[in-house]
Amino acid sequence: MNQRATRFYNADGNLTKRIIHDHYRGEWSNPETGAVAPYTQNQNTTDVLAVPGDLATSTQTITGEVVMRSGPGAPVLKDVGRQVFTDVGLVFSAGQHVFTSNDPAAFDAVCAALAN
């Protein structure tokens, strides 16, 4: 993982905003078949604090993508888009969000790739 963060503070030294850029490379694997599905993930997380210094008042916006492949082939999974969270939970979502879709069938292509 590679992470870079930028933080913003007010004149009193309280955090007002932070931006975190994450880049991951990894793989899911099946130890029984030896099959692997490598993935990359690029994610930007921006927190804006309504009350400086109080992370509980943050509006968090996450944008990015996860792309998983079966070897050098076409992607078997894509999770892309934007989600916005506040203290009440998810308040906005746009894009293709496999990991939060509650749809097990969204992982069928990954399971098939790992079965070989």
N, C-alpha and C. Protein backbone atom coordinates (compact mmCIF):
# COMPACT_ATOMS: atom_id res chain seq x y z
N MET A 1 0.84 -1.17 0.00
CA MET A 1 0.00 0.00 0.00
C MET A 1 0.88 1.24 0.00
N ASN A 2 0.43 2.21 -0.70
CA ASN A 2 1.09 3.50 -0.73
C ASN A 2 0.03 4.54 -0.34
N GLN A 3 0.33 5.34 0.66
CA GLN A 3 -0.64 6.33 1.13
C GLN A 3 0.02 7.69 1.25
N ARG A 4 -0.73 8.70 0.84
CA ARG A 4 -0.29 10.09 0.96
C ARG A 4 -1.45 10.87 1.55
N ALA A 5 -1.18 11.70 2.54
CA ALA A 5 -2.24 12.46 3.20
C ALA A 5 -1.86 13.93 3.27
N THR A 6 -2.87 14.77 3.15
CA THR A 6 -2.73 16.21 3.32
C THR A 6 -3.76 16.64 4.36
N ARG A 7 -3.32 17.40 5.33
CA ARG A 7 -4.22 17.87 6.39
C ARG A 7 -4.24 19.40 6.42
N PHE A 8 -5.42 19.93 6.74
CA PHE A 8 -5.61 21.38 6.82
C PHE A 8 -6.06 21.73 8.23
N TYR A 9 -5.50 22.80 8.77
CA TYR A 9 -5.81 23.24 10.14
C TYR A 9 -6.22 24.70 10.14
N ASN A 10 -7.03 25.08 11.11
CA ASN A 10 -7.39 26.49 11.26
C ASN A 10 -6.32 27.19 12.11
N ALA A 11 -6.53 28.47 12.37
CA ALA A 11 -5.54 29.27 13.12
C ALA A 11 -5.34 28.78 14.54
N ASP A 12 -6.32 28.06 15.10
CA ASP A 12 -6.21 27.51 16.45
C ASP A 12 -5.52 26.15 16.47
N GLY A 13 -5.12 25.66 15.30
CA GLY A 13 -4.44 24.36 15.23
C GLY A 13 -5.38 23.16 15.19
N ASN A 14 -6.66 23.39 14.94
CA ASN A 14 -7.63 22.29 14.86
C ASN A 14 -7.79 21.82 13.42
N LEU A 15 -7.85 20.53 13.25
CA LEU A 15 -8.05 19.94 11.93
C LEU A 15 -9.38 20.38 11.36
N THR A 16 -9.36 20.83 10.08
CA THR A 16 -10.59 21.23 9.40
C THR A 16 -10.90 20.34 8.20
N LYS A 17 -9.86 19.74 7.63
CA LYS A 17 -10.04 18.92 6.43
C LYS A 17 -8.82 18.01 6.28
N ARG A 18 -9.07 16.83 5.73
CA ARG A 18 -7.93 15.96 5.37
C ARG A 18 -8.28 15.22 4.09
N ILE A 19 -7.26 15.00 3.31
CA ILE A 19 -7.40 14.27 2.04
C ILE A 19 -6.39 13.14 2.06
N ILE A 20 -6.86 11.92 1.86
CA ILE A 20 -5.99 10.75 1.88
C ILE A 20 -6.07 10.07 0.52
N HIS A 21 -4.92 9.85 -0.09
CA HIS A 21 -4.82 9.13 -1.37
C HIS A 21 -4.19 7.77 -1.07
N ASP A 22 -4.90 6.69 -1.40
CA ASP A 22 -4.40 5.33 -1.19
C ASP A 22 -4.26 4.62 -2.51
N HIS A 23 -3.20 3.84 -2.62
CA HIS A 23 -3.00 2.96 -3.79
C HIS A 23 -2.61 1.59 -3.26
N TYR A 24 -3.38 0.59 -3.64
CA TYR A 24 -3.13 -0.78 -3.20
C TYR A 24 -2.91 -1.68 -4.41
N ARG A 25 -2.08 -2.68 -4.23
CA ARG A 25 -1.95 -3.79 -5.18
C ARG A 25 -2.01 -5.05 -4.34
N GLY A 26 -2.77 -6.00 -4.80
CA GLY A 26 -2.87 -7.25 -4.06
C GLY A 26 -3.48 -8.33 -4.92
N GLU A 27 -3.91 -9.40 -4.27
CA GLU A 27 -4.56 -10.47 -5.01
C GLU A 27 -5.43 -11.27 -4.07
N TRP A 28 -6.48 -11.82 -4.62
CA TRP A 28 -7.26 -12.84 -3.94
C TRP A 28 -6.78 -14.16 -4.50
N SER A 29 -6.73 -15.17 -3.68
CA SER A 29 -6.22 -16.46 -4.17
C SER A 29 -7.05 -17.61 -3.62
N ASN A 30 -6.96 -18.73 -4.32
CA ASN A 30 -7.59 -19.96 -3.90
C ASN A 30 -6.48 -20.98 -3.66
N PRO A 31 -6.18 -21.31 -2.41
CA PRO A 31 -5.07 -22.22 -2.13
C PRO A 31 -5.31 -23.64 -2.67
N GLU A 32 -6.56 -24.00 -2.90
CA GLU A 32 -6.84 -25.34 -3.43
C GLU A 32 -6.51 -25.47 -4.90
N THR A 33 -6.73 -24.39 -5.68
CA THR A 33 -6.46 -24.46 -7.12
C THR A 33 -5.17 -23.74 -7.50
N GLY A 34 -4.69 -22.87 -6.62
CA GLY A 34 -3.51 -22.06 -6.94
C GLY A 34 -3.85 -20.85 -7.80
N ALA A 35 -5.13 -20.68 -8.15
CA ALA A 35 -5.54 -19.55 -8.99
C ALA A 35 -5.49 -18.25 -8.19
N VAL A 36 -5.12 -17.19 -8.87
CA VAL A 36 -5.07 -15.87 -8.25
C VAL A 36 -5.82 -14.86 -9.12
N ALA A 37 -6.33 -13.86 -8.48
CA ALA A 37 -6.98 -12.74 -9.17
C ALA A 37 -6.36 -11.46 -8.62
N PRO A 38 -5.39 -10.89 -9.33
CA PRO A 38 -4.74 -9.67 -8.85
C PRO A 38 -5.67 -8.47 -8.99
N TYR A 39 -5.47 -7.49 -8.10
CA TYR A 39 -6.29 -6.28 -8.16
C TYR A 39 -5.44 -5.06 -7.87
N THR A 40 -5.96 -3.93 -8.33
CA THR A 40 -5.42 -2.63 -7.95
C THR A 40 -6.59 -1.83 -7.38
N GLN A 41 -6.26 -0.96 -6.44
CA GLN A 41 -7.27 -0.09 -5.84
C GLN A 41 -6.67 1.29 -5.68
N ASN A 42 -7.37 2.27 -6.20
CA ASN A 42 -7.01 3.67 -6.03
C ASN A 42 -8.19 4.36 -5.37
N GLN A 43 -7.92 5.02 -4.25
CA GLN A 43 -9.01 5.60 -3.47
C GLN A 43 -8.59 6.95 -2.92
N ASN A 44 -9.51 7.91 -3.02
CA ASN A 44 -9.33 9.23 -2.42
C ASN A 44 -10.40 9.42 -1.37
N THR A 45 -9.99 9.73 -0.16
CA THR A 45 -10.92 9.96 0.95
C THR A 45 -10.74 11.39 1.42
N THR A 46 -11.82 12.16 1.39
CA THR A 46 -11.79 13.55 1.85
C THR A 46 -12.73 13.70 3.03
N ASP A 47 -12.22 14.17 4.14
CA ASP A 47 -13.02 14.45 5.33
C ASP A 47 -13.05 15.96 5.53
N VAL A 48 -14.26 16.52 5.63
CA VAL A 48 -14.44 17.94 5.94
C VAL A 48 -15.16 18.00 7.28
N LEU A 49 -14.53 18.63 8.26
CA LEU A 49 -15.09 18.68 9.61
C LEU A 49 -15.95 19.92 9.81
N ALA A 50 -17.21 19.72 10.19
CA ALA A 50 -18.12 20.85 10.46
C ALA A 50 -17.67 21.59 11.71
N VAL A 51 -17.14 20.86 12.68
CA VAL A 51 -16.58 21.46 13.90
C VAL A 51 -15.08 21.16 13.88
N PRO A 52 -14.24 22.16 13.70
CA PRO A 52 -12.80 21.91 13.64
C PRO A 52 -12.31 21.09 14.82
N GLY A 53 -11.53 20.05 14.49
CA GLY A 53 -10.95 19.19 15.51
C GLY A 53 -11.83 18.03 15.93
N ASP A 54 -13.08 17.99 15.49
CA ASP A 54 -14.02 16.94 15.92
C ASP A 54 -14.34 16.02 14.74
N LEU A 55 -13.65 14.87 14.68
CA LEU A 55 -13.85 13.94 13.57
C LEU A 55 -15.27 13.40 13.50
N ALA A 56 -16.00 13.42 14.61
CA ALA A 56 -17.39 12.94 14.62
C ALA A 56 -18.30 13.82 13.77
N THR A 57 -17.86 15.03 13.42
CA THR A 57 -18.67 15.94 12.62
C THR A 57 -18.25 15.95 11.16
N SER A 58 -17.49 14.94 10.77
CA SER A 58 -16.94 14.87 9.43
C SER A 58 -17.98 14.45 8.39
N THR A 59 -17.92 15.09 7.24
CA THR A 59 -18.57 14.58 6.03
C THR A 59 -17.45 13.96 5.22
N GLN A 60 -17.57 12.66 4.97
CA GLN A 60 -16.50 11.92 4.30
C GLN A 60 -16.95 11.55 2.89
N THR A 61 -16.12 11.90 1.92
CA THR A 61 -16.38 11.56 0.53
C THR A 61 -15.28 10.62 0.06
N ILE A 62 -15.69 9.48 -0.48
CA ILE A 62 -14.74 8.48 -0.98
C ILE A 62 -14.99 8.31 -2.47
N THR A 63 -13.93 8.48 -3.25
CA THR A 63 -13.99 8.22 -4.68
C THR A 63 -12.87 7.25 -5.03
N GLY A 64 -13.09 6.49 -6.08
CA GLY A 64 -12.02 5.60 -6.49
C GLY A 64 -12.50 4.41 -7.28
N GLU A 65 -11.58 3.44 -7.36
CA GLU A 65 -11.86 2.24 -8.14
C GLU A 65 -11.10 1.05 -7.59
N VAL A 66 -11.71 -0.11 -7.73
CA VAL A 66 -11.05 -1.39 -7.52
C VAL A 66 -11.25 -2.17 -8.81
N VAL A 67 -10.16 -2.66 -9.37
CA VAL A 67 -10.23 -3.46 -10.60
C VAL A 67 -9.50 -4.77 -10.34
N MET A 68 -10.23 -5.88 -10.49
CA MET A 68 -9.66 -7.21 -10.30
C MET A 68 -9.68 -7.94 -11.64
N ARG A 69 -8.60 -8.63 -11.92
CA ARG A 69 -8.47 -9.35 -13.19
C ARG A 69 -8.19 -10.82 -12.93
N SER A 70 -8.46 -11.59 -13.93
CA SER A 70 -8.07 -13.00 -13.91
C SER A 70 -6.85 -13.12 -14.80
N GLY A 71 -5.67 -13.09 -14.19
CA GLY A 71 -4.44 -13.07 -14.98
C GLY A 71 -4.38 -11.80 -15.81
N PRO A 72 -3.89 -11.91 -17.06
CA PRO A 72 -3.76 -10.71 -17.90
C PRO A 72 -5.05 -10.36 -18.64
N GLY A 73 -6.13 -11.09 -18.38
CA GLY A 73 -7.38 -10.90 -19.11
C GLY A 73 -8.17 -9.69 -18.69
N ALA A 74 -9.39 -9.68 -19.19
CA ALA A 74 -10.32 -8.59 -18.91
C ALA A 74 -10.68 -8.58 -17.43
N PRO A 75 -11.11 -7.45 -16.91
CA PRO A 75 -11.51 -7.39 -15.50
C PRO A 75 -12.66 -8.36 -15.19
N VAL A 76 -12.56 -8.99 -14.02
CA VAL A 76 -13.65 -9.85 -13.54
C VAL A 76 -14.45 -9.14 -12.46
N LEU A 77 -13.98 -7.98 -12.02
CA LEU A 77 -14.70 -7.20 -11.02
C LEU A 77 -14.26 -5.74 -11.14
N LYS A 78 -15.24 -4.84 -11.09
CA LYS A 78 -14.96 -3.40 -11.03
C LYS A 78 -15.87 -2.81 -9.97
N ASP A 79 -15.29 -1.99 -9.12
CA ASP A 79 -16.04 -1.23 -8.13
C ASP A 79 -15.56 0.20 -8.28
N VAL A 80 -16.42 1.07 -8.77
CA VAL A 80 -16.00 2.45 -9.07
C VAL A 80 -17.08 3.43 -8.65
N GLY A 81 -16.68 4.64 -8.31
CA GLY A 81 -17.67 5.68 -8.06
C GLY A 81 -17.36 6.56 -6.88
N ARG A 82 -18.46 7.11 -6.31
CA ARG A 82 -18.37 8.08 -5.21
C ARG A 82 -19.41 7.70 -4.16
N GLN A 83 -18.99 7.81 -2.91
CA GLN A 83 -19.91 7.63 -1.79
C GLN A 83 -19.64 8.72 -0.76
N VAL A 84 -20.72 9.22 -0.14
CA VAL A 84 -20.61 10.28 0.86
C VAL A 84 -21.26 9.78 2.15
N PHE A 85 -20.53 9.94 3.26
CA PHE A 85 -20.98 9.50 4.57
C PHE A 85 -20.99 10.68 5.53
N THR A 86 -21.99 10.70 6.42
CA THR A 86 -22.02 11.65 7.53
C THR A 86 -22.24 10.84 8.81
N ASP A 87 -22.54 11.53 9.89
CA ASP A 87 -22.77 10.82 11.15
C ASP A 87 -23.98 9.90 11.10
N VAL A 88 -24.85 10.05 10.12
CA VAL A 88 -26.02 9.17 9.99
C VAL A 88 -25.76 7.99 9.05
N GLY A 89 -24.57 7.93 8.47
CA GLY A 89 -24.22 6.84 7.56
C GLY A 89 -24.13 7.31 6.12
N LEU A 90 -24.37 6.39 5.19
CA LEU A 90 -24.29 6.68 3.76
C LEU A 90 -25.42 7.62 3.35
N VAL A 91 -25.06 8.77 2.75
CA VAL A 91 -26.09 9.74 2.32
C VAL A 91 -26.12 9.93 0.82
N PHE A 92 -25.11 9.45 0.09
CA PHE A 92 -25.07 9.58 -1.36
C PHE A 92 -24.19 8.49 -1.92
N SER A 93 -24.62 7.93 -3.06
CA SER A 93 -23.81 6.91 -3.72
C SER A 93 -24.07 6.99 -5.22
N ALA A 94 -22.99 6.98 -6.00
CA ALA A 94 -23.09 6.95 -7.45
C ALA A 94 -21.98 6.06 -7.98
N GLY A 95 -22.30 5.29 -8.98
CA GLY A 95 -21.31 4.40 -9.58
C GLY A 95 -21.69 2.95 -9.39
N GLN A 96 -20.72 2.11 -9.58
CA GLN A 96 -20.89 0.66 -9.49
C GLN A 96 -20.17 0.19 -8.22
N HIS A 97 -20.91 -0.09 -7.17
CA HIS A 97 -20.33 -0.44 -5.88
C HIS A 97 -20.61 -1.90 -5.53
N VAL A 98 -19.74 -2.77 -5.98
CA VAL A 98 -19.89 -4.21 -5.78
C VAL A 98 -19.79 -4.57 -4.30
N PHE A 99 -18.85 -3.99 -3.59
CA PHE A 99 -18.58 -4.39 -2.21
C PHE A 99 -19.69 -3.99 -1.24
N THR A 100 -20.49 -3.01 -1.59
CA THR A 100 -21.58 -2.60 -0.71
C THR A 100 -22.95 -2.86 -1.32
N SER A 101 -23.00 -3.68 -2.37
CA SER A 101 -24.26 -3.91 -3.08
C SER A 101 -25.16 -4.95 -2.42
N ASN A 102 -24.61 -5.75 -1.50
CA ASN A 102 -25.36 -6.85 -0.89
C ASN A 102 -25.87 -7.83 -1.94
N ASP A 103 -25.13 -7.97 -3.05
CA ASP A 103 -25.49 -8.89 -4.12
C ASP A 103 -24.37 -9.91 -4.29
N PRO A 104 -24.52 -11.10 -3.72
CA PRO A 104 -23.46 -12.11 -3.84
C PRO A 104 -23.14 -12.46 -5.29
N ALA A 105 -24.11 -12.34 -6.18
CA ALA A 105 -23.86 -12.67 -7.59
C ALA A 105 -22.84 -11.73 -8.23
N ALA A 106 -22.62 -10.57 -7.62
CA ALA A 106 -21.64 -9.62 -8.15
C ALA A 106 -20.23 -10.20 -8.14
N PHE A 107 -20.03 -11.26 -7.33
CA PHE A 107 -18.71 -11.88 -7.23
C PHE A 107 -18.60 -13.18 -8.03
N ASP A 108 -19.62 -13.53 -8.83
CA ASP A 108 -19.61 -14.78 -9.57
C ASP A 108 -18.39 -14.91 -10.48
N ALA A 109 -18.04 -13.83 -11.19
CA ALA A 109 -16.90 -13.90 -12.11
C ALA A 109 -15.60 -14.09 -11.36
N VAL A 110 -15.47 -13.51 -10.17
CA VAL A 110 -14.28 -13.69 -9.35
C VAL A 110 -14.20 -15.14 -8.88
N CYS A 111 -15.32 -15.66 -8.41
CA CYS A 111 -15.35 -17.07 -7.95
C CYS A 111 -14.99 -18.01 -9.10
N ALA A 112 -15.52 -17.73 -10.28
CA ALA A 112 -15.21 -18.56 -11.43
C ALA A 112 -13.72 -18.50 -11.78
N ALA A 113 -13.15 -17.32 -11.69
CA ALA A 113 -11.72 -17.15 -12.01
C ALA A 113 -10.85 -17.89 -11.00
N LEU A 114 -11.28 -17.93 -9.76
CA LEU A 114 -10.49 -18.59 -8.71
C LEU A 114 -10.73 -20.10 -8.65
N ALA A 115 -11.75 -20.56 -9.34
CA ALA A 115 -12.05 -22.00 -9.33
C ALA A 115 -11.11 -22.77 -10.25
N ASN A 116 -10.48 -22.10 -11.17
CA ASN A 116 -9.61 -22.78 -12.16
C ASN A 116 -8.21 -22.99 -11.64
